[in-house]
Coordinates of C-alpha atoms in Angstrom, one line a residue:
Chain A
X1489 CA 22.1 -11.4 13.6
X1490 CA 19.3 -9.8 15.5
X1491 CA 18.1 -6.2 15.3
X1492 CA 15.6 -4.0 17.1
X1493 CA 14.5 -0.4 16.9
X1494 CA 14.4 1.7 20.0
X1495 CA 12.6 5.0 20.4
X1496 CA 14.7 8.1 20.0
X1497 CA 12.0 10.8 19.1
X1498 CA 12.3 10.2 15.3
X1499 CA 9.8 8.4 13.2
X1500 CA 12.3 5.6 12.3
X1501 CA 13.9 5.2 15.8
X1502 CA 17.5 4.1 16.5
X1503 CA 18.8 0.8 15.2
X1504 CA 20.2 -1.5 17.8
X1505 CA 22.0 -4.8 17.5
X1506 CA 20.5 -7.4 19.8
X1507 CA 22.4 -10.2 21.5
X1508 CA 21.5 -13.9 20.6
X1509 CA 19.6 -14.2 23.9
X1510 CA 17.6 -11.0 23.4
X1511 CA 18.9 -9.7 26.8
X1512 CA 21.3 -7.0 25.7
X1513 CA 21.5 -4.5 22.8
X1514 CA 23.9 -1.8 21.5
X1515 CA 23.3 1.0 19.1
X1516 CA 24.3 -0.1 15.6
X1517 CA 27.4 1.7 14.5
X1518 CA 27.3 0.8 10.8
X1519 CA 23.7 2.2 10.2
X1520 CA 21.4 4.7 12.0
X1521 CA 18.0 3.1 11.2
X1522 CA 17.0 -0.3 10.0
X1523 CA 15.8 1.3 6.7
X1524 CA 19.3 2.8 6.4
X1525 CA 20.9 -0.6 7.0
X1526 CA 18.6 -2.4 4.4
X1527 CA 19.5 0.1 1.7
X1528 CA 23.2 -0.9 2.1
X1529 CA 22.7 -4.4 3.4
X1530 CA 25.0 -6.4 1.3
X1531 CA 28.0 -4.0 1.7
X1532 CA 27.4 -3.8 5.5
X1533 CA 27.3 -7.5 6.2
X1534 CA 30.9 -7.8 7.4
X1535 CA 30.5 -4.7 9.8
X1536 CA 27.2 -5.8 11.1
X1537 CA 28.4 -9.3 11.8
X1538 CA 31.3 -8.0 13.6
X1539 CA 29.1 -5.8 15.8
X1540 CA 26.8 -8.7 16.5
X1541 CA 29.6 -11.1 17.4
X1542 CA 31.2 -8.5 19.7
X1543 CA 27.8 -7.9 21.4
X1544 CA 27.1 -11.6 21.8
X1545 CA 30.5 -11.9 23.6
X1546 CA 30.1 -9.0 25.9
X1547 CA 28.9 -5.5 26.5
X1548 CA 25.8 -3.6 25.4
X1549 CA 22.9 -2.4 27.7
X1550 CA 20.0 -4.5 29.0
X1551 CA 17.5 -5.0 26.2
X1552 CA 13.8 -4.7 27.1
X1553 CA 11.7 -6.0 24.2
X1554 CA 8.7 -4.2 25.6
X1555 CA 10.3 -0.8 24.9
X1556 CA 11.2 -1.6 21.3
X1557 CA 9.3 -0.1 18.3
X1558 CA 8.4 -2.3 15.4
X1559 CA 11.7 -3.2 13.7
X1560 CA 10.6 -1.0 10.8
X1561 CA 8.2 1.5 12.4
X1562 CA 7.2 2.5 8.9
X1563 CA 8.0 0.9 5.5
X1564 CA 7.6 1.8 1.9
X1565 CA 5.7 -1.2 1.1
X1566 CA 3.8 -4.0 3.0
X1567 CA 2.3 -7.0 1.1
X1568 CA 0.5 -9.7 2.8
X1569 CA -0.1 -13.3 1.4
X1570 CA -2.4 -16.1 2.4
X1571 CA 0.1 -19.0 1.9
X1572 CA -1.4 -21.5 4.3
X1573 CA -4.1 -23.5 2.4
X1574 CA -5.8 -24.8 5.5
X1575 CA -6.5 -21.3 6.5
X1576 CA -7.8 -20.3 3.1
X1577 CA -10.3 -23.1 2.9
X1578 CA -11.8 -22.3 6.3
X1579 CA -12.0 -18.6 5.4
X1580 CA -13.9 -19.4 2.3
X1581 CA -16.5 -21.3 4.4
X1582 CA -16.5 -18.8 7.3
X1583 CA -16.9 -15.7 5.0
X1584 CA -19.0 -17.5 2.4
X1585 CA -16.9 -15.5 -0.2
X1586 CA -14.6 -17.7 -2.2
X1587 CA -11.1 -16.4 -2.8
X1588 CA -10.7 -17.8 -6.2
X1589 CA -7.0 -18.7 -6.6
X1590 CA -4.9 -18.1 -9.7
X1591 CA -3.1 -21.3 -10.6
X1592 CA 0.6 -21.1 -9.7
X1593 CA 0.3 -17.7 -7.9
X1594 CA -0.1 -17.0 -4.1
X1595 CA -2.9 -14.9 -2.8
X1596 CA -1.5 -11.4 -1.9
X1597 CA -2.8 -8.0 -1.2
X1598 CA -1.2 -4.5 -0.7
X1599 CA -1.5 -3.3 2.9
X1600 CA -1.0 -0.1 4.8
X1601 CA 2.7 0.5 5.6
X1602 CA 3.1 4.0 6.9
X1603 CA 3.0 2.9 10.5
X1604 CA 3.5 -0.5 12.2
X1605 CA 2.4 -0.7 15.9
X1606 CA 5.0 -1.8 18.4
X1607 CA 4.6 -5.2 20.1
X1608 CA 3.2 -3.7 23.3
X1609 CA 1.2 -0.6 22.4
X1610 CA -2.5 -0.5 22.7
X1611 CA -4.3 -1.0 19.4
X1612 CA -7.3 1.4 18.6
X1613 CA -10.4 0.4 16.6
X1614 CA -13.4 2.3 15.8
X1615 CA -16.0 -0.2 17.2
X1616 CA -16.3 -3.7 18.5
X1617 CA -19.1 -4.2 16.0
X1618 CA -16.5 -4.6 13.1
X1619 CA -15.3 -8.0 14.3
X1620 CA -11.9 -7.3 15.7
X1621 CA -9.5 -10.3 15.1
X1622 CA -5.8 -10.9 15.4
X1623 CA -3.8 -12.9 12.8
X1624 CA -0.5 -14.4 13.8
X1625 CA 1.9 -14.5 10.9
X1626 CA 5.6 -14.5 9.9
X1627 CA 7.1 -12.4 7.3
X1628 CA 10.3 -11.1 5.6
X1629 CA 11.9 -7.8 5.2
X1630 CA 13.8 -7.5 1.8
X1631 CA 16.6 -5.7 0.3
X1632 CA 15.9 -4.0 -3.0
X1633 CA 14.5 -6.4 -5.6
X1634 CA 14.6 -5.4 -9.3
X1635 CA 11.3 -5.9 -11.2
X1636 CA 11.1 -9.4 -12.7
X1637 CA 13.6 -11.1 -10.2
X1638 CA 12.7 -14.8 -9.8
X1639 CA 15.3 -16.1 -7.6
X1640 CA 14.8 -13.9 -4.6
X1641 CA 16.1 -15.9 -1.6
X1642 CA 19.2 -13.7 -1.6
X1643 CA 17.0 -10.6 -1.1
X1644 CA 15.5 -11.9 2.1
X1645 CA 17.3 -9.9 4.7
X1646 CA 15.3 -10.4 7.8
X1647 CA 12.5 -12.5 9.3
X1648 CA 9.7 -11.0 11.4
X1649 CA 6.7 -12.1 13.4
X1650 CA 3.6 -10.1 13.2
X1651 CA 0.0 -9.6 14.1
X1652 CA -2.1 -8.5 11.1
X1653 CA -5.1 -7.0 12.7
X1654 CA -8.4 -7.6 10.8
X1655 CA -11.9 -6.3 11.0
X1656 CA -13.8 -9.4 9.9
X1657 CA -17.3 -8.0 9.7
X1658 CA -16.0 -5.6 7.0
X1659 CA -14.0 -8.1 5.1
X1660 CA -16.5 -10.1 3.1
X1661 CA -18.1 -7.1 1.5
X1662 CA -14.7 -5.6 0.6
X1663 CA -13.7 -8.9 -1.0
X1664 CA -16.8 -8.8 -3.2
X1665 CA -15.8 -5.5 -4.6
X1666 CA -12.8 -7.2 -6.1
X1667 CA -10.8 -4.1 -5.0
X1668 CA -9.5 -6.0 -1.9
X1669 CA -9.4 -4.9 1.8
X1670 CA -9.0 -1.5 3.0
X1671 CA -11.1 -0.5 6.0
X1672 CA -10.9 -4.3 7.0
X1673 CA -7.1 -4.2 7.2
X1674 CA -5.9 -1.6 9.8
X1675 CA -2.2 -1.3 10.7
X1676 CA -0.3 -4.3 11.8
X1677 CA 1.8 -4.9 15.0
X1678 CA 5.2 -6.4 14.7
X1679 CA 7.3 -8.4 17.3
X1680 CA 10.3 -6.5 18.6
X1681 CA 13.2 -8.4 17.2
X1682 CA 14.0 -8.9 13.4
X1683 CA 16.4 -11.8 12.8
X1684 CA 18.5 -13.0 9.9
X1685 CA 17.3 -16.4 8.5
X1686 CA 20.5 -18.2 9.8
X1687 CA 19.4 -17.4 13.4
X1688 CA 16.8 -20.2 12.9
X1689 CA 19.3 -22.9 12.0
X1690 CA 17.6 -26.0 10.7
X1691 CA 14.2 -24.3 11.4
X1692 CA 14.7 -22.1 8.3
X1693 CA 13.7 -24.8 5.8
X1694 CA 12.7 -24.3 2.2
X1695 CA 12.3 -20.6 3.0
X1696 CA 9.7 -21.3 5.7
X1697 CA 9.8 -21.0 9.5
X1698 CA 9.6 -24.5 10.8
X1699 CA 8.6 -23.7 14.2
X1700 CA 5.2 -23.2 16.0
X1701 CA 3.7 -19.8 16.8
X1702 CA 2.1 -19.8 20.2
X1703 CA -1.0 -17.5 20.3
X1704 CA -2.8 -16.7 23.5
X1705 CA -6.0 -14.7 23.8
X1706 CA -6.7 -13.3 27.3
X1707 CA -4.2 -15.6 28.8
X1708 CA -5.4 -18.9 27.4
X1709 CA -3.7 -20.8 24.6
X1710 CA -5.7 -20.3 21.4
X1711 CA -3.4 -22.1 19.0
X1712 CA 0.1 -23.3 18.3
X1713 CA 0.2 -24.0 14.6
X1714 CA 3.5 -24.8 12.7
X1715 CA 4.9 -22.2 10.4
X1716 CA 6.2 -24.7 7.8
X1717 CA 3.1 -25.6 6.0
X1718 CA 3.0 -22.9 3.4
X1719 CA 2.0 -23.6 -0.2
X1720 CA 4.5 -21.1 -1.4
X1721 CA 8.0 -20.3 0.3
X1722 CA 8.8 -16.7 1.3
X1723 CA 11.1 -16.5 -1.7
X1724 CA 8.2 -17.2 -4.0
X1725 CA 6.1 -14.6 -2.3
X1726 CA 8.8 -12.0 -3.0
X1727 CA 9.0 -13.1 -6.6
X1728 CA 5.3 -12.8 -6.9
X1729 CA 5.3 -9.2 -5.6
X1730 CA 8.2 -8.2 -7.9
X1731 CA 6.7 -9.4 -11.2
X1732 CA 5.5 -6.0 -12.4
X1733 CA 7.3 -3.6 -9.9
X1734 CA 10.7 -3.1 -8.3
X1735 CA 10.5 -3.5 -4.6
X1736 CA 12.3 -1.0 -2.5
X1737 CA 14.8 -2.0 0.3
X1738 CA 12.7 -2.5 3.5
X1739 CA 9.6 -4.2 1.6
X1740 CA 7.8 -6.3 4.2
X1741 CA 6.0 -9.3 2.9
X1742 CA 3.8 -11.5 5.3
X1743 CA 2.9 -15.2 5.1
X1744 CA -0.8 -14.7 6.0
X1745 CA -2.3 -16.4 9.2
X1746 CA -0.2 -19.4 10.2
X1747 CA -2.5 -22.5 9.9
X1748 CA -2.2 -26.3 9.8
X1749 CA -4.5 -29.0 8.4
X1750 CA -4.5 -30.2 11.9
X1751 CA -6.2 -27.1 13.3
X1752 CA -8.5 -29.1 15.5
X1753 CA -5.5 -30.4 17.4
X1754 CA -3.1 -27.4 17.3
X1755 CA -5.7 -24.6 17.3
X1756 CA -5.5 -21.3 15.3
X1757 CA -3.7 -18.1 15.0
X1758 CA -6.9 -16.1 14.4
X1759 CA -10.4 -16.1 15.7
X1760 CA -12.0 -16.3 12.2
X1761 CA -10.5 -19.7 11.6
X1762 CA -11.9 -21.1 14.8
X1763 CA -15.4 -19.7 13.8
X1764 CA -14.9 -21.4 10.5
X1765 CA -14.5 -24.8 12.3
X1766 CA -17.6 -24.0 14.4
X1767 CA -19.5 -23.2 11.1
X1768 CA -18.5 -26.7 9.7
X1769 CA -19.4 -28.4 13.1
X1770 CA -22.5 -26.6 14.2
X1771 CA -23.7 -24.5 11.3
X1772 CA -22.8 -21.2 12.9
X1773 CA -19.9 -19.6 14.7
X1774 CA -19.8 -19.7 18.5
X1775 CA -16.7 -17.8 19.5
X1776 CA -17.1 -14.0 19.5
X1777 CA -14.5 -11.7 18.1
X1778 CA -12.5 -9.4 20.5
X1779 CA -13.9 -6.9 22.8
X1780 CA -12.2 -3.6 24.0
X1781 CA -9.9 -4.6 26.8
X1782 CA -9.1 -8.0 25.4
X1783 CA -5.4 -8.9 25.0
X1784 CA -3.5 -11.1 22.8
X1785 CA 0.0 -12.6 23.1
X1786 CA 2.0 -14.3 20.3
X1787 CA 5.4 -15.7 20.4
X1788 CA 7.6 -18.0 18.5
X1789 CA 10.5 -19.6 20.3
X1790 CA 13.4 -21.8 19.1
X1791 CA 13.2 -25.6 19.5
X1792 CA 15.2 -25.3 22.7
X1793 CA 12.8 -22.6 24.0
X1794 CA 15.3 -19.8 23.4
X1795 CA 13.8 -16.4 22.3
X1796 CA 13.7 -15.4 18.6
X1797 CA 11.5 -12.5 17.6
X1798 CA 10.3 -11.6 21.1
X1799 CA 6.7 -11.6 22.2
X1800 CA 3.7 -9.5 20.9
X1801 CA 1.5 -8.6 23.9
X1802 CA -1.3 -6.2 23.1
X1803 CA -4.6 -4.8 24.3
X1804 CA -7.3 -3.5 21.9
X1805 CA -8.9 -0.3 22.9
X1806 CA -11.7 2.1 21.5
X1807 CA -10.1 4.4 18.9
Chain B
X166 CA -0.4 27.9 -4.8
X167 CA 1.6 25.6 -7.0
X168 CA 4.4 23.2 -6.3
X169 CA 6.8 21.0 -8.0
X170 CA 9.7 18.7 -7.0
X171 CA 13.0 19.0 -9.0
X172 CA 15.7 16.4 -8.9
X173 CA 18.6 17.1 -6.5
X174 CA 20.1 13.6 -6.2
X175 CA 17.9 12.7 -3.1
X176 CA 14.8 10.4 -3.2
X177 CA 12.4 13.1 -2.3
X178 CA 14.0 15.9 -4.4
X179 CA 13.9 19.7 -3.9
X180 CA 10.6 21.4 -3.3
X181 CA 10.0 24.4 -5.7
X182 CA 7.2 27.0 -5.6
X183 CA 5.9 27.3 -9.2
X184 CA 4.4 30.6 -10.6
X185 CA 0.7 30.7 -11.7
X186 CA 1.6 30.3 -15.3
X187 CA 3.9 27.3 -14.7
X188 CA 6.8 29.2 -16.4
X189 CA 9.0 30.0 -13.4
X190 CA 9.9 28.4 -10.1
X191 CA 12.0 29.0 -7.0
X192 CA 13.3 26.7 -4.3
X193 CA 10.8 26.7 -1.4
X194 CA 12.3 28.5 1.6
X195 CA 9.8 27.3 4.2
X196 CA 10.3 23.5 3.5
X197 CA 12.9 21.3 1.8
X198 CA 10.6 18.7 0.4
X199 CA 6.9 18.4 -0.2
X200 CA 6.6 15.7 2.4
X201 CA 8.2 18.1 4.8
X202 CA 5.8 20.9 3.9
X203 CA 2.8 18.6 4.2
X204 CA 3.8 17.5 7.7
X205 CA 3.8 21.2 8.8
X206 CA 1.1 22.5 6.2
X207 CA -1.2 24.4 8.4
X208 CA 1.5 26.4 10.2
X209 CA 3.4 27.1 6.9
X210 CA 0.4 28.6 5.1
X211 CA 1.3 32.2 5.6
X212 CA 5.0 31.6 4.6
X213 CA 4.2 29.6 1.6
X214 CA 1.6 32.1 0.3
X215 CA 4.1 35.0 0.7
X216 CA 6.7 32.9 -1.4
X217 CA 4.1 32.2 -4.0
X218 CA 2.9 35.7 -4.3
X219 CA 6.4 37.0 -4.5
X220 CA 7.3 34.5 -7.2
X221 CA 4.1 35.3 -9.3
X222 CA 5.1 39.0 -9.1
X223 CA 8.7 38.5 -10.2
X224 CA 11.8 36.4 -10.0
X225 CA 12.6 32.7 -9.9
X226 CA 14.2 30.6 -12.6
X227 CA 12.6 29.1 -15.8
X228 CA 10.5 26.1 -14.9
X229 CA 10.6 23.2 -17.3
X230 CA 7.8 20.7 -16.3
X231 CA 9.5 18.0 -18.3
X232 CA 12.5 18.1 -15.7
X233 CA 10.2 17.7 -12.6
X234 CA 9.8 14.5 -10.6
X235 CA 6.5 13.5 -9.3
X236 CA 5.3 16.1 -6.8
X237 CA 5.8 13.4 -4.2
X238 CA 8.4 11.1 -5.7
X239 CA 7.3 8.5 -3.1
X240 CA 4.5 8.6 -0.5
X241 CA 3.7 6.7 2.7
X242 CA 0.3 5.8 1.3
X243 CA -1.6 5.7 -2.1
X244 CA -5.2 4.8 -2.3
X245 CA -7.2 4.7 -5.5
X246 CA -10.9 4.9 -5.8
X247 CA -13.3 4.2 -8.7
X248 CA -15.6 7.2 -8.3
X249 CA -17.0 7.6 -11.8
X250 CA -20.0 5.2 -12.1
X251 CA -20.0 5.3 -15.9
X252 CA -16.5 3.8 -15.9
X253 CA -17.3 1.1 -13.3
X254 CA -20.4 -0.1 -15.3
X255 CA -18.3 -0.5 -18.5
X256 CA -15.5 -2.3 -16.6
X257 CA -18.1 -4.8 -15.2
X258 CA -19.0 -5.6 -18.7
X259 CA -15.5 -5.5 -20.2
X260 CA -14.0 -7.7 -17.5
X261 CA -17.0 -9.9 -17.0
X262 CA -16.3 -9.6 -13.3
X263 CA -18.7 -7.5 -11.3
X264 CA -17.3 -5.1 -8.7
X265 CA -20.1 -5.5 -6.1
X266 CA -20.4 -2.1 -4.5
X267 CA -21.0 -1.6 -0.7
X268 CA -24.0 0.8 -0.3
X269 CA -22.8 4.2 0.7
X270 CA -19.1 3.5 0.2
X271 CA -16.8 4.2 -2.6
X272 CA -14.7 1.5 -4.3
X273 CA -11.1 1.9 -3.2
X274 CA -7.9 -0.1 -3.2
X275 CA -4.5 0.2 -1.6
X276 CA -1.8 0.8 -4.2
X277 CA 1.9 0.8 -4.4
X278 CA 3.4 4.2 -3.1
X279 CA 7.1 3.7 -2.7
X280 CA 7.8 5.3 -6.1
X281 CA 5.9 7.5 -8.5
X282 CA 7.2 8.0 -11.9
X283 CA 7.7 11.5 -13.2
X284 CA 5.5 12.8 -16.0
X285 CA 8.1 12.3 -18.7
X286 CA 10.1 9.1 -17.9
X287 CA 9.7 6.0 -19.8
X288 CA 7.6 3.4 -18.1
X289 CA 8.8 -0.2 -18.0
X290 CA 6.5 -3.3 -18.2
X291 CA 7.4 -7.0 -18.3
X292 CA 5.5 -7.8 -21.5
X293 CA 2.9 -6.4 -23.9
X294 CA 0.8 -9.6 -23.4
X295 CA -0.4 -8.3 -19.9
X296 CA -2.7 -5.6 -21.6
X297 CA -0.9 -2.4 -20.9
X298 CA -3.4 0.5 -20.3
X299 CA -3.3 4.1 -19.1
X300 CA -5.8 5.6 -16.8
X301 CA -6.2 9.3 -16.5
X302 CA -7.2 10.4 -13.1
X303 CA -7.3 13.3 -10.6
X304 CA -6.3 13.0 -7.0
X305 CA -5.6 14.6 -3.7
X306 CA -2.6 14.8 -1.3
X307 CA -3.7 15.2 2.2
X308 CA -2.3 16.5 5.5
X309 CA -2.5 14.1 8.5
X310 CA -6.0 12.8 8.9
X311 CA -6.9 11.3 12.4
X312 CA -8.6 7.9 12.3
X313 CA -12.5 8.4 12.1
X314 CA -12.4 12.0 10.7
X315 CA -15.6 12.5 8.7
X316 CA -15.3 16.1 7.6
X317 CA -12.1 16.0 5.7
X318 CA -12.2 18.8 3.3
X319 CA -9.8 20.8 5.4
X320 CA -7.2 18.0 5.1
X321 CA -7.1 18.2 1.3
X322 CA -3.9 20.2 0.8
X323 CA -3.2 19.7 -2.9
X324 CA -4.7 18.4 -6.1
X325 CA -2.8 16.3 -8.6
X326 CA -3.3 14.7 -12.0
X327 CA -2.1 11.2 -12.6
X328 CA -1.8 8.1 -14.9
X329 CA -2.6 5.0 -13.0
X330 CA -0.9 2.3 -15.1
X331 CA -2.9 -1.0 -15.3
X332 CA -2.1 -4.4 -16.7
X333 CA -5.7 -5.3 -17.7
X334 CA -5.1 -8.9 -18.7
X335 CA -4.1 -9.7 -15.1
X336 CA -6.8 -7.7 -13.5
X337 CA -9.9 -9.9 -13.7
X338 CA -8.1 -12.9 -12.1
X339 CA -6.8 -10.7 -9.3
X340 CA -10.3 -9.2 -8.7
X341 CA -11.7 -12.8 -8.3
X342 CA -9.3 -13.6 -5.6
X343 CA -11.0 -10.8 -3.6
X344 CA -7.6 -9.8 -2.5
X345 CA -7.5 -6.9 -4.9
X346 CA -4.9 -5.9 -7.5
X347 CA -1.3 -6.3 -7.1
X348 CA 0.6 -7.5 -10.2
X349 CA -2.2 -5.7 -12.3
X350 CA -1.3 -2.3 -10.7
X351 CA 2.3 -1.2 -11.2
X352 CA 3.4 2.2 -10.2
X353 CA 1.7 5.4 -11.3
X354 CA 3.0 8.5 -13.0
X355 CA 2.0 11.9 -11.7
X356 CA 1.8 15.3 -13.6
X357 CA 4.6 17.7 -12.5
X358 CA 2.6 20.4 -10.7
X359 CA 0.5 19.9 -7.5
X360 CA -1.9 22.8 -6.9
X361 CA -4.0 24.0 -4.0
X362 CA -7.7 23.7 -4.7
X363 CA -8.2 27.4 -4.8
X364 CA -6.1 27.5 -8.0
X365 CA -9.1 26.0 -9.8
X366 CA -11.4 28.9 -8.8
X367 CA -15.0 28.0 -9.7
X368 CA -13.7 24.7 -11.3
X369 CA -13.2 23.3 -7.7
X370 CA -16.9 22.4 -7.1
X371 CA -18.3 20.0 -4.4
X372 CA -14.7 18.7 -3.9
X373 CA -14.5 17.7 -7.6
X374 CA -12.4 19.0 -10.5
X375 CA -15.0 20.6 -12.9
X376 CA -12.8 20.4 -16.0
X377 CA -12.1 18.0 -18.8
X378 CA -9.0 15.8 -18.9
X379 CA -7.6 15.6 -22.4
X380 CA -6.1 12.2 -23.2
X381 CA -4.1 11.5 -26.4
X382 CA -2.7 8.1 -27.4
X383 CA 0.1 8.2 -30.1
X384 CA -0.9 11.8 -30.9
X385 CA -4.6 11.3 -31.4
X386 CA -7.3 12.5 -29.0
X387 CA -8.6 9.4 -27.2
X388 CA -10.9 11.2 -24.8
X389 CA -11.8 14.4 -23.0
X390 CA -14.1 13.4 -20.2
X391 CA -15.2 16.0 -17.6
X392 CA -13.8 15.5 -14.0
X393 CA -17.0 16.5 -12.2
X394 CA -19.1 13.4 -12.5
X395 CA -17.9 11.5 -9.4
X396 CA -20.4 9.6 -7.3
X397 CA -18.4 10.6 -4.2
X398 CA -16.4 13.9 -3.7
X399 CA -12.7 13.8 -2.9
X400 CA -13.6 14.7 0.7
X401 CA -15.7 11.5 1.0
X402 CA -12.9 9.4 -0.5
X403 CA -10.5 10.7 2.2
X404 CA -13.1 10.0 4.9
X405 CA -13.6 6.5 3.6
X406 CA -9.8 5.8 3.7
X407 CA -9.6 7.2 7.4
X408 CA -12.3 5.0 8.8
X409 CA -10.1 2.5 10.6
X410 CA -6.7 4.0 10.2
X411 CA -4.9 7.4 10.6
X412 CA -3.7 8.8 7.3
X413 CA -0.2 10.3 7.4
X414 CA 0.6 13.7 5.9
X415 CA 1.4 13.1 2.2
X416 CA -1.3 10.4 1.7
X417 CA -2.3 10.4 -1.9
X418 CA -5.9 9.3 -3.0
X419 CA -7.0 9.0 -6.6
X420 CA -10.5 9.3 -8.1
X421 CA -10.2 6.4 -10.5
X422 CA -10.4 6.8 -14.3
X423 CA -12.2 10.0 -15.3
X424 CA -15.3 9.0 -17.1
X425 CA -18.7 10.4 -18.2
X426 CA -22.0 8.9 -19.2
X427 CA -21.5 10.5 -22.6
X428 CA -18.4 8.5 -23.3
X429 CA -19.5 7.9 -26.8
X430 CA -19.2 11.6 -27.4
X431 CA -16.4 12.7 -25.1
X432 CA -14.3 9.5 -25.4
X433 CA -12.4 7.8 -22.5
X434 CA -9.4 8.1 -20.3
X435 CA -8.3 4.6 -20.6
X436 CA -8.4 1.9 -23.3
X437 CA -10.4 -0.7 -21.2
X438 CA -13.4 1.6 -21.3
X439 CA -13.3 2.0 -25.1
X440 CA -13.1 -1.9 -25.2
X441 CA -16.1 -2.0 -22.9
X442 CA -18.0 0.2 -25.4
X443 CA -16.9 -2.1 -28.3
X444 CA -18.1 -5.3 -26.3
X445 CA -21.5 -3.6 -25.9
X446 CA -21.7 -2.7 -29.6
X447 CA -19.9 -5.6 -31.4
X448 CA -19.7 -8.4 -28.8
X449 CA -16.1 -8.2 -28.6
X450 CA -13.2 -5.6 -28.2
X451 CA -11.6 -4.1 -31.2
X452 CA -9.0 -1.7 -29.8
X453 CA -5.8 -3.4 -28.7
X454 CA -3.9 -2.4 -25.6
X455 CA -0.6 -0.5 -25.8
X456 CA 2.6 -1.7 -27.4
X457 CA 6.1 -1.0 -26.4
X458 CA 7.0 2.4 -28.0
X459 CA 3.5 3.8 -27.7
X460 CA 3.1 7.1 -26.0
X461 CA 0.2 8.7 -24.0
X462 CA -0.3 12.4 -23.2
X463 CA -2.7 13.7 -20.5
X464 CA -3.4 17.3 -19.6
X465 CA -6.1 19.2 -17.8
X466 CA -6.0 22.9 -18.6
X467 CA -8.2 25.8 -16.9
X468 CA -11.3 27.0 -18.8
X469 CA -9.2 29.9 -20.3
X470 CA -6.6 27.4 -21.6
X471 CA -4.1 28.3 -18.9
X472 CA -1.8 25.5 -17.5
X473 CA -2.7 23.7 -14.2
X474 CA -1.0 20.4 -13.4
X475 CA 1.3 20.3 -16.4
X476 CA 1.2 17.6 -19.0
X477 CA 2.0 13.9 -18.6
X478 CA 3.8 12.6 -21.7
X479 CA 5.2 9.1 -21.6
X480 CA 6.4 6.1 -23.6
X481 CA 6.0 2.6 -22.5
X482 CA 9.0 0.3 -22.8
X483 CA 10.1 -3.3 -22.1
X484 CA 11.1 -3.6 -18.5

């Protein structure tokens, strides 16, 4: 199934079911908002599937992904991991601050969740001097997870694709506090369509998205890393988060920047990673961070080229 | 003005205005929930003051603080600082992990905000082995703060008193990741009554609560540190948080554990601090962390002994 949230003047928007080809949508009858649907997810499955099948067969209205809000325009919890080891190793080099891993546990921080930007809205930042960077990621939206749940795959309701904006020049100092990122991690942008894992077919493998994420900066391909190469599956990320807290329905958990060991061939999903490569190669970074007016595009399509999450296409502007 | 949230079967509860002596309350007429009130705070001021004055003069129903939920049972954002330097210095020693400060900026992390425990409900943890600790704090609830706002005092709507539960044995390793605390910081408990700063009279000084917080562990006084000695005022904490993000109405920001340089005389608002003193004095900690069945009480009263936020009185239990 596929879902999007369209603007209706309320903070949570109107939930729409979206057709398999992302061209048509219809207001969801079983739930008014995605948060509402997630709170009753298991009991709504039959009704939602019927609505989806009906829409895929016929009907609905034209769906314009550019009009959609983030699937959850706000959420009660957003946690972001760093599950691609190749990215982590380069970040250690680029930042000169080592993220000391805890054996058997993923790296994860709590992020701001009161607002997620839509995939097309301009993104405001205080200054170019802070090192504005994009980060292409995948993520999950969960149903409610009781504290201490270890087998969490059944709690993964939806998959999302997102851009975790980062202010890189603020990040190393915030890491050294040990308190984690705050000013360095503004609000994220989310691709318009949230999909159930079965929409990926064989590309949903070991609780990972086995497809590349195509990232373009100012119209040029910046990277196309594969989503599969996570050191922890998304189910393990959810279990880590739920160790000492119950997770509410609608919890969003990100994978961290998609990255591959073969980053020299496939490129990167964030600028900091390319700078890390340049530091290794030349002793210093050569690629600048983003300027106001720059734009970034991110999209993950199915193996046959069909649409999945829809594109993120954004411009950064002075806040 | 004083406010509390009483249970009514909904996640956000029913907003009540509370009398100056915390003995009577009445359902708020101007707003249904505290979140609702905070979103229209400035325009509601006259109506709310009239309701408060009327209630203080007469009427209402008996108010039992033990029945109240947290003033905001859930919030769109919770950020916690560490604004008492004497606490930070001891933590560096106790944890053997230095929180490297950023010159001119407070220490602050993003915490979990989808649920705040009431002041009297049992608090569940996975195991005693994680080093269960209380942390007595003050905090603010804000109105909406635009990104980049520097003068934020006018956005401080309410003051709160809270217990920021911590799992100390998980904390140092999470600090070393640089990603901040996640498993080490479960959900917080909040005292039942949220008050406007003017309720403190002269004890609201330089955007600080100039009153002691009385902390008791299993019925014995553990500490009575003064709230004034913050290296940053609450307005500065709000400005720090709003640097690269707009804060939604209902953002909660904590001071971090209340602590004084004279901790040997006044005691501490968390166990880790006493353990830090023991490490300094004896080379090792002697006070254990909490056991299941232990209880903690925290209250801050006015200089004349009158009630303010109401007491936190809780027991820790196996989750």
